[in-house]
Short mmCIF file of N, CA and C in Angstrom, two decimals:
data_model
loop_
_atom_site.label_atom_id
_atom_site.label_comp_id
_atom_site.label_asym_id
_atom_site.label_seq_id
_atom_site.Cartn_x
_atom_site.Cartn_y
_atom_site.Cartn_z
N MET A 25 23.09 -4.71 12.13
CA MET A 25 22.82 -4.56 10.72
C MET A 25 23.32 -3.19 10.28
N THR A 26 23.99 -3.09 9.14
CA THR A 26 24.54 -1.83 8.68
C THR A 26 23.51 -1.03 7.93
N SER A 27 23.78 0.26 7.81
CA SER A 27 22.86 1.11 7.05
C SER A 27 22.85 0.71 5.58
N ARG A 28 23.97 0.15 5.10
CA ARG A 28 24.01 -0.32 3.71
C ARG A 28 23.01 -1.45 3.51
N GLU A 29 22.91 -2.39 4.47
CA GLU A 29 21.94 -3.48 4.38
C GLU A 29 20.52 -2.93 4.44
N ASP A 30 20.28 -1.96 5.34
CA ASP A 30 18.96 -1.33 5.43
C ASP A 30 18.59 -0.66 4.12
N PHE A 31 19.58 0.04 3.52
CA PHE A 31 19.33 0.72 2.27
C PHE A 31 19.00 -0.30 1.18
N GLY A 32 19.72 -1.42 1.17
CA GLY A 32 19.44 -2.48 0.18
C GLY A 32 18.03 -3.00 0.32
N ARG A 33 17.58 -3.17 1.56
CA ARG A 33 16.20 -3.61 1.79
C ARG A 33 15.21 -2.54 1.34
N SER A 34 15.54 -1.27 1.54
CA SER A 34 14.67 -0.18 1.09
C SER A 34 14.53 -0.21 -0.42
N LYS A 35 15.65 -0.49 -1.11
CA LYS A 35 15.60 -0.57 -2.57
C LYS A 35 14.72 -1.75 -3.01
N VAL A 36 14.81 -2.87 -2.32
CA VAL A 36 13.98 -4.03 -2.64
C VAL A 36 12.51 -3.70 -2.42
N PHE A 37 12.20 -3.03 -1.30
CA PHE A 37 10.82 -2.63 -1.01
C PHE A 37 10.30 -1.70 -2.11
N ALA A 38 11.12 -0.74 -2.53
CA ALA A 38 10.71 0.20 -3.57
C ALA A 38 10.44 -0.54 -4.88
N ARG A 39 11.28 -1.52 -5.19
CA ARG A 39 11.05 -2.31 -6.41
C ARG A 39 9.76 -3.12 -6.31
N MET A 40 9.51 -3.74 -5.11
CA MET A 40 8.27 -4.50 -4.91
C MET A 40 7.06 -3.59 -5.09
N LEU A 41 7.13 -2.40 -4.52
CA LEU A 41 6.03 -1.45 -4.63
C LEU A 41 5.82 -1.06 -6.09
N GLY A 42 6.90 -0.87 -6.82
CA GLY A 42 6.80 -0.54 -8.24
C GLY A 42 6.13 -1.65 -9.04
N VAL A 43 6.46 -2.90 -8.73
CA VAL A 43 5.85 -4.05 -9.40
C VAL A 43 4.35 -4.09 -9.10
N VAL A 44 3.97 -3.86 -7.85
CA VAL A 44 2.56 -3.88 -7.46
C VAL A 44 1.79 -2.80 -8.20
N ILE A 45 2.36 -1.59 -8.25
CA ILE A 45 1.69 -0.49 -8.95
C ILE A 45 1.57 -0.80 -10.43
N THR A 46 2.62 -1.35 -11.04
CA THR A 46 2.59 -1.71 -12.45
C THR A 46 1.52 -2.76 -12.72
N LEU A 47 1.43 -3.77 -11.85
CA LEU A 47 0.39 -4.79 -12.02
C LEU A 47 -1.00 -4.19 -11.92
N ALA A 48 -1.21 -3.32 -10.96
CA ALA A 48 -2.54 -2.70 -10.79
C ALA A 48 -2.90 -1.88 -12.01
N VAL A 49 -1.95 -1.10 -12.53
CA VAL A 49 -2.21 -0.28 -13.71
C VAL A 49 -2.49 -1.15 -14.92
N SER A 50 -1.71 -2.22 -15.09
CA SER A 50 -1.93 -3.10 -16.24
C SER A 50 -3.26 -3.83 -16.15
N MET A 51 -3.67 -4.21 -14.93
CA MET A 51 -4.98 -4.86 -14.77
C MET A 51 -6.09 -3.89 -15.13
N LEU A 52 -5.96 -2.63 -14.71
CA LEU A 52 -6.97 -1.64 -15.05
C LEU A 52 -7.01 -1.40 -16.55
N ALA A 53 -5.85 -1.31 -17.17
CA ALA A 53 -5.80 -1.06 -18.60
C ALA A 53 -6.40 -2.22 -19.39
N SER A 54 -6.13 -3.45 -18.97
CA SER A 54 -6.64 -4.60 -19.70
C SER A 54 -8.12 -4.85 -19.46
N HIS A 55 -8.66 -4.33 -18.37
CA HIS A 55 -10.08 -4.52 -18.08
C HIS A 55 -10.88 -3.24 -18.24
N GLY A 56 -10.26 -2.21 -18.83
CA GLY A 56 -10.95 -0.94 -19.03
C GLY A 56 -10.84 -0.07 -17.80
N ALA A 57 -10.90 1.20 -18.00
CA ALA A 57 -10.80 2.14 -16.88
C ALA A 57 -12.03 2.04 -16.01
N VAL A 58 -11.84 2.33 -14.76
CA VAL A 58 -12.95 2.30 -13.81
C VAL A 58 -13.78 3.55 -14.03
N ALA A 59 -15.06 3.38 -14.23
CA ALA A 59 -15.94 4.52 -14.41
C ALA A 59 -16.19 5.17 -13.06
N ASP A 60 -16.05 6.52 -13.02
CA ASP A 60 -16.26 7.23 -11.77
C ASP A 60 -17.67 7.04 -11.25
N ASP A 61 -18.64 6.97 -12.14
CA ASP A 61 -20.02 6.85 -11.69
C ASP A 61 -20.32 5.47 -11.10
N GLY A 62 -19.50 4.46 -11.36
CA GLY A 62 -19.73 3.12 -10.83
C GLY A 62 -18.98 2.85 -9.54
N PHE A 63 -18.19 3.80 -9.08
CA PHE A 63 -17.38 3.61 -7.88
C PHE A 63 -18.20 3.93 -6.65
N ASN A 64 -18.37 2.94 -5.77
CA ASN A 64 -19.15 3.12 -4.55
C ASN A 64 -18.28 3.00 -3.30
N GLY A 65 -17.01 3.25 -3.46
CA GLY A 65 -16.10 3.12 -2.33
C GLY A 65 -15.80 4.45 -1.68
N PRO A 66 -14.88 4.45 -0.74
CA PRO A 66 -14.55 5.67 -0.01
C PRO A 66 -13.75 6.65 -0.87
N THR A 67 -13.85 7.92 -0.53
CA THR A 67 -13.06 8.94 -1.20
C THR A 67 -12.21 9.66 -0.16
N PHE A 68 -11.03 10.06 -0.60
CA PHE A 68 -10.07 10.69 0.30
C PHE A 68 -9.53 11.96 -0.34
N ARG A 69 -8.99 12.84 0.48
CA ARG A 69 -8.40 14.08 0.00
C ARG A 69 -7.02 13.81 -0.58
N LYS A 70 -6.75 14.46 -1.71
CA LYS A 70 -5.41 14.40 -2.29
C LYS A 70 -4.45 15.12 -1.36
N GLY A 71 -3.20 14.73 -1.39
CA GLY A 71 -2.21 15.43 -0.59
C GLY A 71 -1.02 14.56 -0.26
N MET A 72 -0.26 15.01 0.72
CA MET A 72 0.90 14.27 1.20
C MET A 72 0.39 13.26 2.23
N TRP A 73 0.61 11.99 1.95
CA TRP A 73 0.13 10.91 2.81
C TRP A 73 1.31 10.13 3.35
N ARG A 74 1.18 9.68 4.59
CA ARG A 74 2.17 8.81 5.23
C ARG A 74 1.55 7.41 5.30
N PHE A 75 2.25 6.43 4.77
CA PHE A 75 1.80 5.04 4.76
C PHE A 75 2.77 4.21 5.59
N VAL A 76 2.24 3.41 6.50
CA VAL A 76 3.05 2.46 7.26
C VAL A 76 2.50 1.08 6.91
N ARG A 77 3.35 0.26 6.32
CA ARG A 77 2.94 -1.08 5.88
C ARG A 77 3.65 -2.12 6.72
N THR A 78 2.88 -3.07 7.23
CA THR A 78 3.42 -4.17 8.03
C THR A 78 2.97 -5.47 7.40
N MET A 79 3.91 -6.38 7.15
CA MET A 79 3.58 -7.71 6.64
C MET A 79 4.01 -8.73 7.67
N GLU A 80 3.11 -9.69 7.94
CA GLU A 80 3.39 -10.71 8.95
C GLU A 80 3.01 -12.08 8.41
N LEU A 81 3.79 -13.10 8.81
CA LEU A 81 3.39 -14.49 8.61
C LEU A 81 2.48 -14.86 9.77
N VAL A 82 1.46 -15.66 9.49
CA VAL A 82 0.53 -16.07 10.54
C VAL A 82 0.55 -17.59 10.60
N SER A 83 0.90 -18.13 11.77
CA SER A 83 0.96 -19.59 11.93
C SER A 83 -0.45 -20.13 12.22
N PRO A 84 -0.63 -21.45 12.08
CA PRO A 84 -1.95 -22.03 12.37
C PRO A 84 -2.44 -21.73 13.80
N SER A 85 -1.54 -21.54 14.74
CA SER A 85 -1.95 -21.23 16.12
C SER A 85 -2.08 -19.71 16.32
N ASN A 86 -2.16 -18.96 15.20
CA ASN A 86 -2.35 -17.52 15.20
C ASN A 86 -1.18 -16.75 15.81
N VAL A 87 0.02 -17.33 15.76
CA VAL A 87 1.23 -16.64 16.19
C VAL A 87 1.73 -15.86 14.98
N ARG A 88 2.08 -14.60 15.19
CA ARG A 88 2.49 -13.74 14.08
C ARG A 88 3.99 -13.46 14.12
N GLN A 89 4.60 -13.51 12.94
CA GLN A 89 6.02 -13.18 12.81
C GLN A 89 6.14 -12.04 11.81
N LYS A 90 6.63 -10.89 12.27
CA LYS A 90 6.74 -9.71 11.41
C LYS A 90 7.83 -9.94 10.37
N LEU A 91 7.45 -9.79 9.11
CA LEU A 91 8.39 -9.93 8.00
C LEU A 91 8.95 -8.58 7.56
N LEU A 92 8.10 -7.57 7.62
CA LEU A 92 8.48 -6.29 7.04
C LEU A 92 7.66 -5.18 7.69
N GLU A 93 8.31 -4.07 7.95
CA GLU A 93 7.58 -2.85 8.33
C GLU A 93 8.28 -1.71 7.63
N ARG A 94 7.54 -1.02 6.79
CA ARG A 94 8.10 0.08 6.01
C ARG A 94 7.19 1.29 6.10
N GLU A 95 7.83 2.43 6.01
CA GLU A 95 7.11 3.70 6.05
C GLU A 95 7.44 4.45 4.77
N MET A 96 6.42 5.11 4.21
CA MET A 96 6.62 5.87 2.99
C MET A 96 5.74 7.11 3.06
N THR A 97 6.27 8.23 2.60
CA THR A 97 5.51 9.47 2.52
C THR A 97 5.49 9.88 1.06
N ARG A 98 4.28 10.05 0.51
CA ARG A 98 4.15 10.37 -0.91
C ARG A 98 3.00 11.33 -1.14
N CYS A 99 3.08 12.07 -2.23
CA CYS A 99 2.01 12.94 -2.66
C CYS A 99 1.11 12.10 -3.57
N VAL A 100 -0.12 11.82 -3.11
CA VAL A 100 -0.99 10.89 -3.85
C VAL A 100 -2.46 11.29 -3.71
N ASP A 101 -3.28 10.62 -4.50
CA ASP A 101 -4.73 10.67 -4.38
C ASP A 101 -5.17 9.24 -4.05
N PRO A 102 -5.37 8.91 -2.77
CA PRO A 102 -5.72 7.54 -2.39
C PRO A 102 -7.02 7.03 -2.99
N THR A 103 -7.90 7.94 -3.41
CA THR A 103 -9.15 7.52 -4.02
C THR A 103 -8.86 6.71 -5.28
N GLN A 104 -7.83 7.09 -6.03
CA GLN A 104 -7.47 6.35 -7.25
C GLN A 104 -7.06 4.92 -6.92
N ALA A 105 -6.29 4.73 -5.86
CA ALA A 105 -5.90 3.38 -5.44
C ALA A 105 -7.12 2.59 -5.01
N MET A 106 -8.06 3.24 -4.34
CA MET A 106 -9.30 2.56 -3.91
C MET A 106 -10.11 2.11 -5.11
N LYS A 107 -10.13 2.92 -6.16
CA LYS A 107 -10.86 2.53 -7.36
C LYS A 107 -10.28 1.24 -7.93
N ALA A 108 -8.95 1.11 -7.91
CA ALA A 108 -8.31 -0.12 -8.39
C ALA A 108 -8.67 -1.30 -7.49
N THR A 109 -8.67 -1.08 -6.18
CA THR A 109 -9.02 -2.14 -5.24
C THR A 109 -10.46 -2.59 -5.43
N PHE A 110 -11.37 -1.64 -5.60
CA PHE A 110 -12.79 -1.97 -5.72
C PHE A 110 -13.13 -2.56 -7.08
N SER A 111 -12.26 -2.39 -8.06
CA SER A 111 -12.52 -2.96 -9.38
C SER A 111 -11.75 -4.25 -9.59
N SER A 112 -11.29 -4.86 -8.51
CA SER A 112 -10.48 -6.08 -8.60
C SER A 112 -11.17 -7.11 -9.49
N PRO A 113 -10.59 -7.39 -10.66
CA PRO A 113 -11.21 -8.34 -11.58
C PRO A 113 -10.93 -9.79 -11.17
N SER A 114 -11.64 -10.68 -11.80
CA SER A 114 -11.35 -12.10 -11.60
C SER A 114 -10.01 -12.40 -12.26
N ILE A 115 -9.22 -13.24 -11.59
CA ILE A 115 -7.91 -13.63 -12.12
C ILE A 115 -7.87 -15.15 -12.09
N GLY A 116 -7.82 -15.76 -13.27
CA GLY A 116 -7.82 -17.22 -13.35
C GLY A 116 -9.07 -17.78 -12.68
N ASN A 117 -8.87 -18.68 -11.71
CA ASN A 117 -9.99 -19.27 -10.99
C ASN A 117 -10.43 -18.43 -9.79
N CYS A 118 -9.80 -17.31 -9.55
CA CYS A 118 -10.14 -16.45 -8.42
C CYS A 118 -11.19 -15.43 -8.86
N HIS A 119 -12.32 -15.43 -8.20
CA HIS A 119 -13.41 -14.50 -8.52
C HIS A 119 -13.63 -13.58 -7.33
N SER A 120 -13.46 -12.29 -7.56
CA SER A 120 -13.60 -11.30 -6.49
C SER A 120 -15.06 -11.12 -6.09
N SER A 121 -15.28 -10.98 -4.79
CA SER A 121 -16.63 -10.69 -4.30
C SER A 121 -16.81 -9.18 -4.24
N ARG A 122 -18.05 -8.75 -4.25
CA ARG A 122 -18.35 -7.33 -4.09
C ARG A 122 -18.17 -6.96 -2.63
N PRO A 123 -17.70 -5.73 -2.37
CA PRO A 123 -17.52 -5.33 -0.97
C PRO A 123 -18.87 -5.12 -0.28
N GLU A 124 -18.87 -5.42 1.00
CA GLU A 124 -20.04 -5.17 1.83
C GLU A 124 -19.69 -4.02 2.76
N LYS A 125 -20.54 -2.98 2.77
CA LYS A 125 -20.27 -1.83 3.63
C LYS A 125 -20.98 -2.04 4.96
N ILE A 126 -20.20 -2.01 6.04
CA ILE A 126 -20.72 -2.16 7.40
C ILE A 126 -20.18 -0.98 8.19
N SER A 127 -21.04 0.00 8.45
CA SER A 127 -20.67 1.21 9.15
C SER A 127 -19.55 1.91 8.37
N ASN A 128 -18.36 2.04 8.96
CA ASN A 128 -17.25 2.72 8.28
C ASN A 128 -16.26 1.73 7.67
N LYS A 129 -16.70 0.47 7.48
CA LYS A 129 -15.80 -0.56 6.94
C LYS A 129 -16.34 -1.10 5.62
N TYR A 130 -15.39 -1.42 4.75
CA TYR A 130 -15.70 -2.10 3.50
C TYR A 130 -15.05 -3.47 3.60
N VAL A 131 -15.85 -4.52 3.50
CA VAL A 131 -15.35 -5.88 3.71
C VAL A 131 -15.49 -6.67 2.41
N PHE A 132 -14.36 -7.19 1.93
CA PHE A 132 -14.33 -8.07 0.76
C PHE A 132 -14.05 -9.46 1.31
N SER A 133 -15.00 -10.37 1.20
CA SER A 133 -14.74 -11.72 1.71
C SER A 133 -13.71 -12.43 0.84
N ASN A 134 -13.66 -12.08 -0.44
CA ASN A 134 -12.66 -12.65 -1.34
C ASN A 134 -12.35 -11.62 -2.41
N ARG A 135 -11.08 -11.25 -2.50
CA ARG A 135 -10.65 -10.29 -3.51
C ARG A 135 -9.43 -10.88 -4.19
N CYS A 136 -9.42 -10.85 -5.51
CA CYS A 136 -8.28 -11.37 -6.26
C CYS A 136 -7.22 -10.28 -6.32
N ASP A 137 -6.03 -10.63 -5.91
CA ASP A 137 -4.97 -9.66 -5.75
C ASP A 137 -3.68 -10.29 -6.25
N TYR A 138 -2.61 -9.49 -6.34
CA TYR A 138 -1.32 -10.03 -6.77
C TYR A 138 -0.83 -11.11 -5.82
N MET A 139 -1.34 -11.11 -4.56
CA MET A 139 -0.92 -12.12 -3.58
C MET A 139 -1.73 -13.40 -3.71
N GLY A 140 -2.82 -13.37 -4.48
CA GLY A 140 -3.73 -14.50 -4.59
C GLY A 140 -5.06 -14.12 -3.97
N PRO A 141 -5.91 -15.10 -3.66
CA PRO A 141 -7.18 -14.78 -3.01
C PRO A 141 -6.95 -14.19 -1.62
N VAL A 142 -7.60 -13.08 -1.35
CA VAL A 142 -7.36 -12.31 -0.14
C VAL A 142 -8.69 -11.85 0.46
N SER A 143 -8.79 -11.88 1.78
CA SER A 143 -9.92 -11.20 2.42
C SER A 143 -9.40 -9.83 2.84
N THR A 144 -10.20 -8.80 2.55
CA THR A 144 -9.76 -7.42 2.76
C THR A 144 -10.79 -6.66 3.59
N VAL A 145 -10.30 -5.87 4.54
CA VAL A 145 -11.15 -4.97 5.32
C VAL A 145 -10.50 -3.58 5.26
N ILE A 146 -11.25 -2.62 4.72
CA ILE A 146 -10.79 -1.24 4.66
C ILE A 146 -11.64 -0.46 5.67
N THR A 147 -11.00 0.13 6.65
CA THR A 147 -11.69 0.91 7.68
C THR A 147 -11.40 2.39 7.43
N VAL A 148 -12.47 3.13 7.13
CA VAL A 148 -12.34 4.55 6.84
C VAL A 148 -12.51 5.32 8.14
N LEU A 149 -11.48 6.04 8.55
CA LEU A 149 -11.53 6.83 9.77
C LEU A 149 -12.01 8.25 9.48
N SER A 150 -11.65 8.77 8.30
CA SER A 150 -12.09 10.09 7.83
C SER A 150 -11.64 10.20 6.37
N ASP A 151 -11.83 11.38 5.76
CA ASP A 151 -11.33 11.56 4.40
C ASP A 151 -9.82 11.80 4.38
N GLU A 152 -9.20 11.70 5.58
CA GLU A 152 -7.76 11.88 5.71
C GLU A 152 -7.06 10.72 6.40
N ALA A 153 -7.77 9.61 6.62
CA ALA A 153 -7.13 8.47 7.30
C ALA A 153 -7.92 7.19 7.05
N TYR A 154 -7.19 6.09 6.86
CA TYR A 154 -7.82 4.78 6.73
C TYR A 154 -6.80 3.70 7.07
N THR A 155 -7.33 2.50 7.29
CA THR A 155 -6.47 1.31 7.42
C THR A 155 -6.99 0.28 6.43
N GLU A 156 -6.08 -0.53 5.93
CA GLU A 156 -6.44 -1.63 5.04
C GLU A 156 -5.72 -2.87 5.53
N VAL A 157 -6.48 -3.94 5.77
CA VAL A 157 -5.91 -5.20 6.23
C VAL A 157 -6.25 -6.27 5.20
N ASN A 158 -5.22 -6.89 4.64
CA ASN A 158 -5.38 -7.98 3.68
C ASN A 158 -4.87 -9.26 4.32
N GLU A 159 -5.72 -10.28 4.37
CA GLU A 159 -5.32 -11.57 4.92
C GLU A 159 -5.32 -12.62 3.82
N VAL A 160 -4.16 -13.24 3.64
CA VAL A 160 -4.00 -14.31 2.66
C VAL A 160 -4.07 -15.62 3.43
N HIS A 161 -4.99 -16.48 3.03
CA HIS A 161 -5.13 -17.79 3.67
C HIS A 161 -4.55 -18.84 2.72
N GLY A 162 -4.17 -19.97 3.22
CA GLY A 162 -3.62 -21.01 2.37
C GLY A 162 -2.36 -21.58 2.98
N GLN A 163 -1.43 -22.03 2.12
CA GLN A 163 -0.22 -22.69 2.59
C GLN A 163 0.71 -21.76 3.37
N ALA A 164 0.75 -20.50 2.99
CA ALA A 164 1.61 -19.53 3.70
C ALA A 164 0.76 -18.34 4.13
N PRO A 165 -0.07 -18.53 5.16
CA PRO A 165 -0.95 -17.44 5.58
C PRO A 165 -0.15 -16.22 6.02
N ARG A 166 -0.61 -15.06 5.59
CA ARG A 166 0.06 -13.83 5.98
C ARG A 166 -0.94 -12.68 6.04
N MET A 167 -0.52 -11.63 6.73
CA MET A 167 -1.34 -10.45 6.86
C MET A 167 -0.53 -9.25 6.39
N ASP A 168 -1.18 -8.41 5.60
CA ASP A 168 -0.57 -7.19 5.09
C ASP A 168 -1.46 -6.04 5.58
N ARG A 169 -0.89 -5.17 6.44
CA ARG A 169 -1.65 -4.07 7.03
C ARG A 169 -1.04 -2.75 6.59
N VAL A 170 -1.90 -1.83 6.13
CA VAL A 170 -1.46 -0.48 5.77
C VAL A 170 -2.25 0.51 6.61
N VAL A 171 -1.52 1.39 7.28
CA VAL A 171 -2.13 2.48 8.03
C VAL A 171 -1.76 3.74 7.25
N ALA A 172 -2.79 4.47 6.78
CA ALA A 172 -2.55 5.64 5.93
C ALA A 172 -3.17 6.89 6.56
N ARG A 173 -2.41 7.97 6.53
CA ARG A 173 -2.89 9.22 7.12
C ARG A 173 -2.36 10.39 6.29
N ARG A 174 -3.26 11.30 5.94
CA ARG A 174 -2.87 12.51 5.21
C ARG A 174 -2.18 13.44 6.20
N ILE A 175 -1.02 14.00 5.79
CA ILE A 175 -0.28 14.83 6.72
C ILE A 175 -0.18 16.29 6.28
N SER A 176 -0.39 16.57 4.98
CA SER A 176 -0.31 17.96 4.51
C SER A 176 -0.73 18.05 3.05
N ASP A 177 -0.64 19.25 2.52
CA ASP A 177 -0.82 19.45 1.09
C ASP A 177 0.48 19.07 0.39
N CYS A 178 0.41 18.94 -0.93
CA CYS A 178 1.60 18.55 -1.71
C CYS A 178 2.37 19.76 -2.18
N ASN A 179 3.63 19.52 -2.46
CA ASN A 179 4.47 20.47 -3.17
C ASN A 179 4.11 20.27 -4.64
N GLU A 180 3.42 21.22 -5.25
CA GLU A 180 2.81 21.03 -6.58
C GLU A 180 3.76 20.57 -7.67
N ASP A 181 4.99 21.10 -7.72
CA ASP A 181 5.89 20.71 -8.81
C ASP A 181 6.25 19.24 -8.72
N LYS A 182 6.42 18.69 -7.53
CA LYS A 182 6.72 17.26 -7.37
C LYS A 182 5.48 16.43 -7.64
N ALA A 183 4.31 16.90 -7.18
CA ALA A 183 3.07 16.14 -7.34
C ALA A 183 2.73 15.98 -8.82
N SER A 184 2.96 17.03 -9.61
CA SER A 184 2.60 16.94 -11.02
C SER A 184 3.49 15.94 -11.76
N LEU A 185 4.66 15.68 -11.24
CA LEU A 185 5.55 14.71 -11.86
C LEU A 185 5.29 13.29 -11.36
N GLY A 186 4.42 13.16 -10.36
CA GLY A 186 4.14 11.85 -9.79
C GLY A 186 5.29 11.31 -8.96
N GLN A 187 6.17 12.21 -8.52
CA GLN A 187 7.32 11.81 -7.73
C GLN A 187 7.01 11.98 -6.25
N PRO A 188 7.68 11.23 -5.41
CA PRO A 188 7.48 11.46 -3.97
C PRO A 188 7.97 12.86 -3.61
N ALA A 189 7.15 13.58 -2.85
CA ALA A 189 7.53 14.93 -2.48
C ALA A 189 8.47 14.92 -1.29
N ALA A 190 8.46 13.84 -0.53
CA ALA A 190 9.38 13.73 0.61
C ALA A 190 9.62 12.25 0.87
N ALA A 191 10.81 11.96 1.30
CA ALA A 191 11.14 10.58 1.65
C ALA A 191 11.29 10.50 3.16
N PRO A 192 11.07 9.34 3.75
CA PRO A 192 11.31 9.22 5.19
C PRO A 192 12.74 9.64 5.51
N SER A 193 12.94 10.28 6.64
CA SER A 193 14.23 10.88 6.98
C SER A 193 15.37 9.87 6.98
N GLU A 194 15.13 8.65 7.42
CA GLU A 194 16.20 7.65 7.44
C GLU A 194 16.68 7.35 6.03
N VAL A 195 15.76 7.19 5.10
CA VAL A 195 16.14 6.88 3.72
C VAL A 195 16.91 8.05 3.14
N SER A 196 16.48 9.28 3.42
CA SER A 196 17.20 10.45 2.91
C SER A 196 18.62 10.48 3.42
N ARG A 197 18.81 10.22 4.72
CA ARG A 197 20.16 10.22 5.28
C ARG A 197 21.01 9.12 4.63
N GLU A 198 20.42 7.95 4.43
CA GLU A 198 21.17 6.86 3.83
C GLU A 198 21.55 7.18 2.39
N LEU A 199 20.64 7.81 1.64
CA LEU A 199 20.96 8.20 0.27
C LEU A 199 22.11 9.19 0.24
N GLU A 200 22.09 10.17 1.15
CA GLU A 200 23.17 11.14 1.21
C GLU A 200 24.49 10.45 1.53
N GLN A 201 24.46 9.51 2.47
CA GLN A 201 25.68 8.80 2.85
C GLN A 201 26.21 7.97 1.68
N GLU A 202 25.32 7.24 0.98
CA GLU A 202 25.74 6.42 -0.15
C GLU A 202 26.32 7.28 -1.26
N THR A 203 25.68 8.43 -1.53
CA THR A 203 26.17 9.33 -2.57
C THR A 203 27.54 9.89 -2.19
N ALA A 204 27.73 10.23 -0.92
CA ALA A 204 29.01 10.77 -0.46
C ALA A 204 30.11 9.73 -0.60
N GLU A 205 29.76 8.46 -0.44
CA GLU A 205 30.75 7.39 -0.55
C GLU A 205 31.03 7.02 -2.00
N GLY A 206 30.24 7.57 -2.92
CA GLY A 206 30.47 7.31 -4.34
C GLY A 206 29.78 6.07 -4.86
N ASP A 207 28.91 5.44 -4.08
CA ASP A 207 28.19 4.26 -4.53
C ASP A 207 27.08 4.66 -5.49
N PRO A 208 26.93 3.96 -6.62
CA PRO A 208 25.81 4.25 -7.52
C PRO A 208 24.53 3.68 -6.91
N LEU A 209 23.41 4.33 -7.24
CA LEU A 209 22.12 3.83 -6.78
C LEU A 209 21.73 2.73 -7.68
#
């Protein structure tokens, strides 16, 4: 596989992520902002976070086929994303359940998400690390796993713009190569 194909997949992943963020923001806007005093979920430190996302298809015999594994480093406040997750509204016939806290885990038996009805388990390791596992059941069962870890403080000028303060090294090299070749992004 060429680096051009990898770069194309990176662009598709970035677009998918943008659509997911847009949907989450629009859902929050249409259902009102989440009140800070009503949030009973985990809180995390703002900063530079590394996210590794893995998506897998799951067969009826529990055999897994990896569809996607992507890494992203961004300057974020994960608590804000958790507020969106915990305020998951009902969508159509899908009604979200309230999370149940068991030790360091938050378990949603049913959460309405852009993927459809999902069971979600968020495991809080500290205020600087967590994992989130979303399992979609139905005709095309799949698992979406995110491993998140805070790695440093942010570069303030980039953080204030909401831009990624650093990109994974492979993507940076590919962008430099594409730019040198004269290809438009």
